[in-house]
Amino acid sequence: MAQLDDGFAARVQSDVPHAARIWNYWMGGKDNYAADRAAGDAVVRVYPEIAVMARESRGFLTRAVRYLADEAGVAQFLDIGTGLPTMQNTHEIAPDAGVVYVDNDPLVLVHARALLTGGEGRTTYLHADYHEPRRILAEAAAMLDFDRPVAAMFMGVLGYEPDLDAVRDIVATVVDALAPGSFLVLWDGTNTSPSVVAGADRLAESGGVPYVLRAPDELASCFAGLEPVEPGLVPITRWRPPIADAPAIDAYGAVARKP
Ligand SMILES: C[S@@+](CC[C@H](N)C(=O)[O-])C[C@H]1O[C@@H](n2cnc3c(N)ncnc32)[C@H](O)[C@@H]1O
């Protein structure tokens, strides 16, 4: 774990399962405690595919950011709900881009300060809650030029907000602030199998922060008014996959362009 001061350490609550650390555990990371692993394992017992989902989500992020930076010419990214830094973080996939990371978790803040910021000054971190999108946009404007294309990313984070209308409002507020030629990148867990639904139930019962799985058409509604990039909203394993016939997964994602 990163070095923490005493006051901060008291707030970390290593004995309480923690969203970013459980995700880190499923991704195969080392920044997690026994309570996180116990909550994570409660889900694994009914939905072993969760670890595949966590790793595949990073594959989707990698392919989407690579497409945006290399093919679509996007040079600015706003990655909302960054999570604990693991492998292939956005600024590493698009090293020439300006990247603003946003998360509301103080633990992510500590790790991000150590790992994500600095370099050539093209990457920075905001400690903010996505329920305050206008604040995020105002603070991100210190680093990003909103008159030029920006890719706004919500990667496996919107299920923490149970109300779909609120989710749509958050996404729309961010997209409205972007210049034409900008992009929205979004993936989320979907309620597409009984076992993934059982896994979400176990997560809530184990004391982890509950996560709302959504139907694919609910996720599609977050892209209203945008032009989907091929192949549209699909299981993330099938978004420009590196192999043919990639198996489906209970997580859908898409990249879409603001006209
Ligand atoms: C499942 S992890 C996903 C991490 C990363 N986006 C990825 O693709 O691996 C969810 C992250 O969202 C963050 N998060 C949850 N609610 C948030 C909120 N209201 N505002 C900002 N970040 C939030 C958590 O702290 C956690 O780091």
PDB file of C-alpha atoms and ligand atoms in Angstrom:
ATOM      1  CA  MET A   1       0.000   0.000   0.000  1.00  0.00           C
ATOM      2  CA  ALA A   2       1.075   3.621  -0.476  1.00  0.00           C
ATOM      3  CA  GLN A   3       2.370   5.550   2.549  1.00  0.00           C
ATOM      4  CA  LEU A   4      -0.511   7.036   4.552  1.00  0.00           C
ATOM      5  CA  ASP A   5      -0.472   9.592   7.360  1.00  0.00           C
ATOM      6  CA  ASP A   6      -2.035   8.598  10.711  1.00  0.00           C
ATOM      7  CA  GLY A   7      -5.277  10.575  10.280  1.00  0.00           C
ATOM      8  CA  PHE A   8      -5.774   9.191   6.840  1.00  0.00           C
ATOM      9  CA  ALA A   9      -4.998   5.644   7.952  1.00  0.00           C
ATOM     10  CA  ALA A  10      -7.811   5.919  10.523  1.00  0.00           C
ATOM     11  CA  ARG A  11     -10.245   6.681   7.720  1.00  0.00           C
ATOM     12  CA  VAL A  12      -9.079   3.870   5.471  1.00  0.00           C
ATOM     13  CA  GLN A  13     -10.989   1.286   7.538  1.00  0.00           C
ATOM     14  CA  SER A  14      -9.100  -1.807   6.479  1.00  0.00           C
ATOM     15  CA  ASP A  15     -11.685  -3.994   8.252  1.00  0.00           C
ATOM     16  CA  VAL A  16     -14.580  -2.751   6.065  1.00  0.00           C
ATOM     17  CA  PRO A  17     -14.917  -3.987   2.474  1.00  0.00           C
ATOM     18  CA  HIS A  18     -14.139  -1.198   0.116  1.00  0.00           C
ATOM     19  CA  ALA A  19     -15.322  -0.739  -3.492  1.00  0.00           C
ATOM     20  CA  ALA A  20     -12.028   0.268  -5.129  1.00  0.00           C
ATOM     21  CA  ARG A  21     -10.032  -2.369  -3.206  1.00  0.00           C
ATOM     22  CA  ILE A  22     -12.497  -5.198  -3.986  1.00  0.00           C
ATOM     23  CA  TRP A  23     -12.221  -4.267  -7.657  1.00  0.00           C
ATOM     24  CA  ASN A  24      -8.444  -4.208  -7.316  1.00  0.00           C
ATOM     25  CA  TYR A  25      -8.612  -7.722  -5.824  1.00  0.00           C
ATOM     26  CA  TRP A  26     -10.712  -9.048  -8.714  1.00  0.00           C
ATOM     27  CA  MET A  27      -8.305  -7.419 -11.160  1.00  0.00           C
ATOM     28  CA  GLY A  28      -5.432  -9.339  -9.614  1.00  0.00           C
ATOM     29  CA  GLY A  29      -3.942  -6.277  -7.847  1.00  0.00           C
ATOM     30  CA  LYS A  30      -2.223  -6.189  -4.449  1.00  0.00           C
ATOM     31  CA  ASP A  31      -3.864  -3.105  -2.915  1.00  0.00           C
ATOM     32  CA  ASN A  32      -6.520  -4.839  -0.843  1.00  0.00           C
ATOM     33  CA  TYR A  33      -7.115  -6.186   2.681  1.00  0.00           C
ATOM     34  CA  ALA A  34      -8.644  -9.375   4.118  1.00  0.00           C
ATOM     35  CA  ALA A  35     -12.101  -7.746   4.413  1.00  0.00           C
ATOM     36  CA  ASP A  36     -11.985  -6.803   0.732  1.00  0.00           C
ATOM     37  CA  ARG A  37     -10.908 -10.299  -0.284  1.00  0.00           C
ATOM     38  CA  ALA A  38     -13.683 -11.855   1.849  1.00  0.00           C
ATOM     39  CA  ALA A  39     -16.337  -9.683   0.183  1.00  0.00           C
ATOM     40  CA  GLY A  40     -14.776 -10.342  -3.213  1.00  0.00           C
ATOM     41  CA  ASP A  41     -14.728 -14.094  -2.613  1.00  0.00           C
ATOM     42  CA  ALA A  42     -18.412 -14.072  -1.552  1.00  0.00           C
ATOM     43  CA  VAL A  43     -19.183 -12.862  -5.070  1.00  0.00           C
ATOM     44  CA  VAL A  44     -16.704 -15.248  -6.722  1.00  0.00           C
ATOM     45  CA  ARG A  45     -18.456 -18.223  -5.125  1.00  0.00           C
ATOM     46  CA  VAL A  46     -21.687 -17.529  -7.026  1.00  0.00           C
ATOM     47  CA  TYR A  47     -20.219 -15.625  -9.963  1.00  0.00           C
ATOM     48  CA  PRO A  48     -16.651 -16.773 -10.683  1.00  0.00           C
ATOM     49  CA  GLU A  49     -16.687 -14.803 -13.948  1.00  0.00           C
ATOM     50  CA  ILE A  50     -16.309 -11.551 -11.965  1.00  0.00           C
ATOM     51  CA  ALA A  51     -12.507 -11.800 -12.147  1.00  0.00           C
ATOM     52  CA  VAL A  52     -12.751 -12.307 -15.908  1.00  0.00           C
ATOM     53  CA  MET A  53     -15.017  -9.255 -16.092  1.00  0.00           C
ATOM     54  CA  ALA A  54     -12.532  -7.155 -14.123  1.00  0.00           C
ATOM     55  CA  ARG A  55      -9.637  -8.111 -16.369  1.00  0.00           C
ATOM     56  CA  GLU A  56     -11.682  -7.879 -19.579  1.00  0.00           C
ATOM     57  CA  SER A  57     -12.816  -4.404 -18.575  1.00  0.00           C
ATOM     58  CA  ARG A  58      -9.198  -3.301 -18.709  1.00  0.00           C
ATOM     59  CA  GLY A  59      -8.950  -4.867 -22.161  1.00  0.00           C
ATOM     60  CA  PHE A  60     -11.966  -2.815 -23.267  1.00  0.00           C
ATOM     61  CA  LEU A  61     -10.467   0.349 -21.755  1.00  0.00           C
ATOM     62  CA  THR A  62      -7.181  -0.336 -23.525  1.00  0.00           C
ATOM     63  CA  ARG A  63      -8.798  -0.921 -26.935  1.00  0.00           C
ATOM     64  CA  ALA A  64     -11.140   2.065 -26.586  1.00  0.00           C
ATOM     65  CA  VAL A  65      -8.407   4.507 -25.509  1.00  0.00           C
ATOM     66  CA  ARG A  66      -6.082   3.210 -28.225  1.00  0.00           C
ATOM     67  CA  TYR A  67      -8.828   3.691 -30.842  1.00  0.00           C
ATOM     68  CA  LEU A  68      -9.543   7.209 -29.597  1.00  0.00           C
ATOM     69  CA  ALA A  69      -5.901   8.312 -29.399  1.00  0.00           C
ATOM     70  CA  ASP A  70      -4.562   6.566 -32.500  1.00  0.00           C
ATOM     71  CA  GLU A  71      -7.527   6.475 -34.905  1.00  0.00           C
ATOM     72  CA  ALA A  72      -9.880   9.260 -33.799  1.00  0.00           C
ATOM     73  CA  GLY A  73      -7.097  11.719 -32.892  1.00  0.00           C
ATOM     74  CA  VAL A  74      -8.389  12.500 -29.394  1.00  0.00           C
ATOM     75  CA  ALA A  75      -5.698  14.071 -27.229  1.00  0.00           C
ATOM     76  CA  GLN A  76      -7.668  14.678 -24.012  1.00  0.00           C
ATOM     77  CA  PHE A  77      -9.317  12.207 -21.606  1.00  0.00           C
ATOM     78  CA  LEU A  78     -11.547  12.702 -18.569  1.00  0.00           C
ATOM     79  CA  ASP A  79     -11.572   9.331 -16.766  1.00  0.00           C
ATOM     80  CA  ILE A  80     -14.298   9.493 -14.095  1.00  0.00           C
ATOM     81  CA  GLY A  81     -14.119   6.780 -11.400  1.00  0.00           C
ATOM     82  CA  THR A  82     -10.520   5.880 -12.107  1.00  0.00           C
ATOM     83  CA  GLY A  83     -10.090   3.235  -9.429  1.00  0.00           C
ATOM     84  CA  LEU A  84      -6.797   2.217  -7.880  1.00  0.00           C
ATOM     85  CA  PRO A  85      -4.032   2.365 -10.457  1.00  0.00           C
ATOM     86  CA  THR A  86      -3.361  -1.114 -11.822  1.00  0.00           C
ATOM     87  CA  MET A  87      -2.107  -2.141 -15.206  1.00  0.00           C
ATOM     88  CA  GLN A  88      -2.566  -0.149 -18.382  1.00  0.00           C
ATOM     89  CA  ASN A  89      -3.891   3.085 -16.975  1.00  0.00           C
ATOM     90  CA  THR A  90      -5.275   5.617 -19.460  1.00  0.00           C
ATOM     91  CA  HIS A  91      -2.197   7.873 -19.460  1.00  0.00           C
ATOM     92  CA  GLU A  92       0.024   4.887 -20.193  1.00  0.00           C
ATOM     93  CA  ILE A  93      -2.093   3.829 -23.189  1.00  0.00           C
ATOM     94  CA  ALA A  94      -2.230   7.412 -24.533  1.00  0.00           C
ATOM     95  CA  PRO A  95       1.089   8.839 -23.278  1.00  0.00           C
ATOM     96  CA  ASP A  96       0.884  12.000 -25.404  1.00  0.00           C
ATOM     97  CA  ALA A  97      -2.621  12.909 -24.236  1.00  0.00           C
ATOM     98  CA  GLY A  98      -3.785  15.160 -21.414  1.00  0.00           C
ATOM     99  CA  VAL A  99      -5.544  12.984 -18.841  1.00  0.00           C
ATOM    100  CA  VAL A 100      -7.663  14.043 -15.870  1.00  0.00           C
ATOM    101  CA  TYR A 101      -8.509  11.260 -13.458  1.00  0.00           C
ATOM    102  CA  VAL A 102     -11.442  11.644 -11.072  1.00  0.00           C
ATOM    103  CA  ASP A 103     -12.445   9.503  -8.102  1.00  0.00           C
ATOM    104  CA  ASN A 104     -14.207  10.194  -4.808  1.00  0.00           C
ATOM    105  CA  ASP A 105     -12.213   7.681  -2.781  1.00  0.00           C
ATOM    106  CA  PRO A 106      -9.482   9.090  -0.510  1.00  0.00           C
ATOM    107  CA  LEU A 107      -7.440   5.919  -0.897  1.00  0.00           C
ATOM    108  CA  VAL A 108      -7.426   6.304  -4.674  1.00  0.00           C
ATOM    109  CA  LEU A 109      -6.295   9.900  -4.106  1.00  0.00           C
ATOM    110  CA  VAL A 110      -3.188   8.762  -2.236  1.00  0.00           C
ATOM    111  CA  HIS A 111      -2.247   6.158  -4.839  1.00  0.00           C
ATOM    112  CA  ALA A 112      -3.037   8.486  -7.706  1.00  0.00           C
ATOM    113  CA  ARG A 113      -0.835  11.243  -6.325  1.00  0.00           C
ATOM    114  CA  ALA A 114       2.004   8.780  -6.135  1.00  0.00           C
ATOM    115  CA  LEU A 115       1.501   7.029  -9.453  1.00  0.00           C
ATOM    116  CA  LEU A 116      -0.665   8.922 -11.880  1.00  0.00           C
ATOM    117  CA  THR A 117       0.302  12.563 -11.666  1.00  0.00           C
ATOM    118  CA  GLY A 118       3.547  14.286 -12.513  1.00  0.00           C
ATOM    119  CA  GLY A 119       5.522  13.089 -15.474  1.00  0.00           C
ATOM    120  CA  GLU A 120       5.387  15.802 -18.083  1.00  0.00           C
ATOM    121  CA  GLY A 121       2.459  17.536 -16.384  1.00  0.00           C
ATOM    122  CA  ARG A 122      -0.072  16.057 -18.820  1.00  0.00           C
ATOM    123  CA  THR A 123      -1.820  13.894 -16.199  1.00  0.00           C
ATOM    124  CA  THR A 124      -3.623  15.104 -13.123  1.00  0.00           C
ATOM    125  CA  TYR A 125      -6.097  13.895 -10.537  1.00  0.00           C
ATOM    126  CA  LEU A 126      -9.279  15.403  -9.088  1.00  0.00           C
ATOM    127  CA  HIS A 127     -10.752  14.177  -5.849  1.00  0.00           C
ATOM    128  CA  ALA A 128     -14.449  14.596  -6.698  1.00  0.00           C
ATOM    129  CA  ASP A 129     -17.790  12.829  -6.771  1.00  0.00           C
ATOM    130  CA  TYR A 130     -19.506  12.243 -10.100  1.00  0.00           C
ATOM    131  CA  HIS A 131     -22.724  13.519  -8.540  1.00  0.00           C
ATOM    132  CA  GLU A 132     -21.110  16.932  -8.939  1.00  0.00           C
ATOM    133  CA  PRO A 133     -20.387  16.876 -12.676  1.00  0.00           C
ATOM    134  CA  ARG A 134     -20.299  20.660 -13.003  1.00  0.00           C
ATOM    135  CA  ARG A 135     -17.604  20.873 -10.340  1.00  0.00           C
ATOM    136  CA  ILE A 136     -15.622  18.176 -12.154  1.00  0.00           C
ATOM    137  CA  LEU A 137     -15.939  20.055 -15.436  1.00  0.00           C
ATOM    138  CA  ALA A 138     -14.917  23.372 -13.847  1.00  0.00           C
ATOM    139  CA  GLU A 139     -11.848  21.900 -12.175  1.00  0.00           C
ATOM    140  CA  ALA A 140     -10.880  19.769 -15.169  1.00  0.00           C
ATOM    141  CA  ALA A 141     -10.884  22.936 -17.301  1.00  0.00           C
ATOM    142  CA  ALA A 142      -7.590  23.892 -15.650  1.00  0.00           C
ATOM    143  CA  MET A 143      -6.007  21.005 -17.556  1.00  0.00           C
ATOM    144  CA  LEU A 144      -8.337  20.216 -20.474  1.00  0.00           C
ATOM    145  CA  ASP A 145      -9.356  22.532 -23.309  1.00  0.00           C
ATOM    146  CA  PHE A 146     -13.106  21.979 -23.628  1.00  0.00           C
ATOM    147  CA  ASP A 147     -13.139  23.788 -26.990  1.00  0.00           C
ATOM    148  CA  ARG A 148     -11.314  20.762 -28.379  1.00  0.00           C
ATOM    149  CA  PRO A 149     -12.406  17.080 -28.380  1.00  0.00           C
ATOM    150  CA  VAL A 150     -12.344  15.269 -25.053  1.00  0.00           C
ATOM    151  CA  ALA A 151     -13.167  11.616 -24.386  1.00  0.00           C
ATOM    152  CA  ALA A 152     -15.286  11.355 -21.230  1.00  0.00           C
ATOM    153  CA  MET A 153     -15.017   7.913 -19.633  1.00  0.00           C
ATOM    154  CA  PHE A 154     -17.366   6.205 -17.155  1.00  0.00           C
ATOM    155  CA  MET A 155     -15.830   2.750 -16.827  1.00  0.00           C
ATOM    156  CA  GLY A 156     -17.715   0.425 -14.482  1.00  0.00           C
ATOM    157  CA  VAL A 157     -18.733   3.184 -12.096  1.00  0.00           C
ATOM    158  CA  LEU A 158     -22.323   4.242 -12.737  1.00  0.00           C
ATOM    159  CA  GLY A 159     -23.881   1.258 -10.917  1.00  0.00           C
ATOM    160  CA  TYR A 160     -23.035   2.954  -7.606  1.00  0.00           C
ATOM    161  CA  GLU A 161     -25.898   5.349  -8.405  1.00  0.00           C
ATOM    162  CA  PRO A 162     -29.154   3.364  -8.166  1.00  0.00           C
ATOM    163  CA  ASP A 163     -31.356   5.869 -10.001  1.00  0.00           C
ATOM    164  CA  LEU A 164     -31.106   5.584 -13.792  1.00  0.00           C
ATOM    165  CA  ASP A 165     -32.467   9.097 -14.386  1.00  0.00           C
ATOM    166  CA  ALA A 166     -29.724  10.474 -12.148  1.00  0.00           C
ATOM    167  CA  VAL A 167     -27.148   8.491 -14.105  1.00  0.00           C
ATOM    168  CA  ARG A 168     -28.455   9.851 -17.407  1.00  0.00           C
ATOM    169  CA  ASP A 169     -28.348  13.395 -16.010  1.00  0.00           C
ATOM    170  CA  ILE A 170     -24.746  13.016 -14.850  1.00  0.00           C
ATOM    171  CA  VAL A 171     -23.631  11.652 -18.222  1.00  0.00           C
ATOM    172  CA  ALA A 172     -25.626  14.245 -20.162  1.00  0.00           C
ATOM    173  CA  THR A 173     -24.205  17.123 -18.100  1.00  0.00           C
ATOM    174  CA  VAL A 174     -20.684  15.993 -18.937  1.00  0.00           C
ATOM    175  CA  VAL A 175     -21.428  15.324 -22.616  1.00  0.00           C
ATOM    176  CA  ASP A 176     -23.199  18.690 -23.005  1.00  0.00           C
ATOM    177  CA  ALA A 177     -19.987  20.435 -21.947  1.00  0.00           C
ATOM    178  CA  LEU A 178     -17.895  18.686 -24.598  1.00  0.00           C
ATOM    179  CA  ALA A 179     -17.014  20.100 -28.029  1.00  0.00           C
ATOM    180  CA  PRO A 180     -18.356  18.467 -31.210  1.00  0.00           C
ATOM    181  CA  GLY A 181     -16.066  15.591 -32.174  1.00  0.00           C
ATOM    182  CA  SER A 182     -15.750  14.531 -28.518  1.00  0.00           C
ATOM    183  CA  PHE A 183     -16.570  11.024 -27.332  1.00  0.00           C
ATOM    184  CA  LEU A 184     -18.356   9.182 -24.541  1.00  0.00           C
ATOM    185  CA  VAL A 185     -16.863   5.843 -23.456  1.00  0.00           C
ATOM    186  CA  LEU A 186     -18.922   3.817 -21.015  1.00  0.00           C
ATOM    187  CA  TRP A 187     -19.171   0.252 -19.843  1.00  0.00           C
ATOM    188  CA  ASP A 188     -21.110  -1.274 -17.002  1.00  0.00           C
ATOM    189  CA  GLY A 189     -22.197  -4.569 -15.480  1.00  0.00           C
ATOM    190  CA  THR A 190     -25.450  -5.894 -16.955  1.00  0.00           C
ATOM    191  CA  ASN A 191     -28.207  -8.021 -15.438  1.00  0.00           C
ATOM    192  CA  THR A 192     -27.854 -10.517 -18.274  1.00  0.00           C
ATOM    193  CA  SER A 193     -27.482 -13.777 -16.309  1.00  0.00           C
ATOM    194  CA  PRO A 194     -28.951 -15.143 -13.062  1.00  0.00           C
ATOM    195  CA  SER A 195     -25.471 -15.745 -11.654  1.00  0.00           C
ATOM    196  CA  VAL A 196     -24.300 -12.139 -12.105  1.00  0.00           C
ATOM    197  CA  VAL A 197     -27.473 -10.968 -10.348  1.00  0.00           C
ATOM    198  CA  ALA A 198     -26.712 -13.424  -7.513  1.00  0.00           C
ATOM    199  CA  GLY A 199     -23.178 -12.007  -7.383  1.00  0.00           C
ATOM    200  CA  ALA A 200     -24.483  -8.448  -6.995  1.00  0.00           C
ATOM    201  CA  ASP A 201     -26.765  -9.648  -4.182  1.00  0.00           C
ATOM    202  CA  ARG A 202     -23.803 -11.267  -2.401  1.00  0.00           C
ATOM    203  CA  LEU A 203     -21.773  -8.091  -2.718  1.00  0.00           C
ATOM    204  CA  ALA A 204     -24.499  -6.081  -0.994  1.00  0.00           C
ATOM    205  CA  GLU A 205     -24.937  -8.738   1.731  1.00  0.00           C
ATOM    206  CA  SER A 206     -21.197  -8.906   2.397  1.00  0.00           C
ATOM    207  CA  GLY A 207     -21.034  -5.246   3.372  1.00  0.00           C
ATOM    208  CA  GLY A 208     -19.544  -4.083   0.084  1.00  0.00           C
ATOM    209  CA  VAL A 209     -20.995  -0.979  -1.553  1.00  0.00           C
ATOM    210  CA  PRO A 210     -24.062  -2.251  -3.483  1.00  0.00           C
ATOM    211  CA  TYR A 211     -23.780  -2.167  -7.260  1.00  0.00           C
ATOM    212  CA  VAL A 212     -26.809  -1.844  -9.550  1.00  0.00           C
ATOM    213  CA  LEU A 213     -26.607  -3.969 -12.681  1.00  0.00           C
ATOM    214  CA  ARG A 214     -28.494  -2.564 -15.656  1.00  0.00           C
ATOM    215  CA  ALA A 215     -30.134  -3.907 -18.791  1.00  0.00           C
ATOM    216  CA  PRO A 216     -28.208  -3.236 -22.003  1.00  0.00           C
ATOM    217  CA  ASP A 217     -30.993  -0.965 -23.301  1.00  0.00           C
ATOM    218  CA  GLU A 218     -30.769   1.093 -20.095  1.00  0.00           C
ATOM    219  CA  LEU A 219     -27.078   1.625 -20.791  1.00  0.00           C
ATOM    220  CA  ALA A 220     -27.900   2.423 -24.424  1.00  0.00           C
ATOM    221  CA  SER A 221     -30.140   5.264 -23.199  1.00  0.00           C
ATOM    222  CA  CYS A 222     -27.057   6.998 -21.740  1.00  0.00           C
ATOM    223  CA  PHE A 223     -25.772   7.477 -25.306  1.00  0.00           C
ATOM    224  CA  ALA A 224     -28.809   9.447 -26.529  1.00  0.00           C
ATOM    225  CA  GLY A 225     -27.920  11.921 -29.271  1.00  0.00           C
ATOM    226  CA  LEU A 226     -24.472  10.425 -29.904  1.00  0.00           C
ATOM    227  CA  GLU A 227     -23.159   8.503 -32.928  1.00  0.00           C
ATOM    228  CA  PRO A 228     -22.024   4.991 -31.956  1.00  0.00           C
ATOM    229  CA  VAL A 229     -18.624   3.886 -33.159  1.00  0.00           C
ATOM    230  CA  GLU A 230     -18.721   0.370 -34.666  1.00  0.00           C
ATOM    231  CA  PRO A 231     -19.655  -2.172 -33.295  1.00  0.00           C
ATOM    232  CA  GLY A 232     -21.949  -0.119 -31.021  1.00  0.00           C
ATOM    233  CA  LEU A 233     -23.026  -1.250 -27.553  1.00  0.00           C
ATOM    234  CA  VAL A 234     -21.892  -4.870 -27.152  1.00  0.00           C
ATOM    235  CA  PRO A 235     -20.436  -7.168 -24.479  1.00  0.00           C
ATOM    236  CA  ILE A 236     -17.063  -5.559 -23.780  1.00  0.00           C
ATOM    237  CA  THR A 237     -15.222  -8.689 -24.892  1.00  0.00           C
ATOM    238  CA  ARG A 238     -16.738  -8.147 -28.355  1.00  0.00           C
ATOM    239  CA  TRP A 239     -15.823  -4.476 -28.769  1.00  0.00           C
ATOM    240  CA  ARG A 240     -13.118  -4.648 -31.457  1.00  0.00           C
ATOM    241  CA  PRO A 241     -11.850  -7.892 -29.901  1.00  0.00           C
ATOM    242  CA  PRO A 242      -8.317  -9.154 -30.426  1.00  0.00           C
ATOM    243  CA  ILE A 243      -9.691 -12.627 -31.200  1.00  0.00           C
ATOM    244  CA  ALA A 244     -12.633 -13.779 -33.325  1.00  0.00           C
ATOM    245  CA  ASP A 245     -15.688 -15.279 -31.559  1.00  0.00           C
ATOM    246  CA  ALA A 246     -14.814 -13.770 -28.164  1.00  0.00           C
ATOM    247  CA  PRO A 247     -17.295 -15.087 -25.571  1.00  0.00           C
ATOM    248  CA  ALA A 248     -20.004 -12.714 -24.347  1.00  0.00           C
ATOM    249  CA  ILE A 249     -19.868 -11.358 -20.803  1.00  0.00           C
ATOM    250  CA  ASP A 250     -22.275  -9.650 -18.372  1.00  0.00           C
ATOM    251  CA  ALA A 251     -20.815  -6.232 -19.085  1.00  0.00           C
ATOM    252  CA  TYR A 252     -21.657  -4.009 -22.052  1.00  0.00           C
ATOM    253  CA  GLY A 253     -19.752  -1.048 -23.358  1.00  0.00           C
ATOM    254  CA  ALA A 254     -19.602   1.380 -26.246  1.00  0.00           C
ATOM    255  CA  VAL A 255     -17.752   4.351 -27.646  1.00  0.00           C
ATOM    256  CA  ALA A 256     -19.866   7.102 -29.212  1.00  0.00           C
ATOM    257  CA  ARG A 257     -19.076  10.415 -30.895  1.00  0.00           C
ATOM    258  CA  LYS A 258     -20.715  13.749 -30.212  1.00  0.00           C
ATOM    259  CA  PRO A 259     -21.795  15.179 -33.608  1.00  0.00           C
TER     260      PRO A 259
HETATM  261  C1  LIG B   1     -15.332  -0.798 -10.110  1.00  0.00           C
HETATM  262  S1  LIG B   1     -14.108   0.466  -9.853  1.00  0.00           S
HETATM  263  C2  LIG B   1     -13.736   0.822 -11.562  1.00  0.00           C
HETATM  264  C3  LIG B   1     -12.390   1.410 -11.727  1.00  0.00           C
HETATM  265  C4  LIG B   1     -11.940   1.744 -13.140  1.00  0.00           C
HETATM  266  N1  LIG B   1     -12.817   2.714 -13.801  1.00  0.00           N
HETATM  267  C5  LIG B   1     -11.767   0.533 -13.998  1.00  0.00           C
HETATM  268  O1  LIG B   1     -12.321   0.500 -15.097  1.00  0.00           O
HETATM  269  O2  LIG B   1     -11.055  -0.384 -13.602  1.00  0.00           O
HETATM  270  C6  LIG B   1     -15.149   1.813  -9.372  1.00  0.00           C
HETATM  271  C7  LIG B   1     -14.439   3.107  -8.955  1.00  0.00           C
HETATM  272  O3  LIG B   1     -15.443   4.149  -8.961  1.00  0.00           O
HETATM  273  C8  LIG B   1     -15.220   5.001  -7.859  1.00  0.00           C
HETATM  274  N2  LIG B   1     -16.468   5.676  -7.529  1.00  0.00           N
HETATM  275  C9  LIG B   1     -17.574   5.139  -6.971  1.00  0.00           C
HETATM  276  N3  LIG B   1     -18.524   6.068  -6.798  1.00  0.00           N
HETATM  277  C10 LIG B   1     -17.999   7.232  -7.264  1.00  0.00           C
HETATM  278  C11 LIG B   1     -18.504   8.564  -7.329  1.00  0.00           C
HETATM  279  N4  LIG B   1     -19.714   8.860  -6.878  1.00  0.00           N
HETATM  280  N5  LIG B   1     -17.709   9.532  -7.846  1.00  0.00           N
HETATM  281  C12 LIG B   1     -16.455   9.228  -8.291  1.00  0.00           C
HETATM  282  N6  LIG B   1     -15.922   7.974  -8.245  1.00  0.00           N
HETATM  283  C13 LIG B   1     -16.692   6.989  -7.734  1.00  0.00           C
HETATM  284  C14 LIG B   1     -14.753   4.060  -6.764  1.00  0.00           C
HETATM  285  O4  LIG B   1     -14.055   4.772  -5.757  1.00  0.00           O
HETATM  286  C15 LIG B   1     -13.876   3.101  -7.537  1.00  0.00           C
HETATM  287  O5  LIG B   1     -12.539   3.533  -7.550  1.00  0.00           O
END
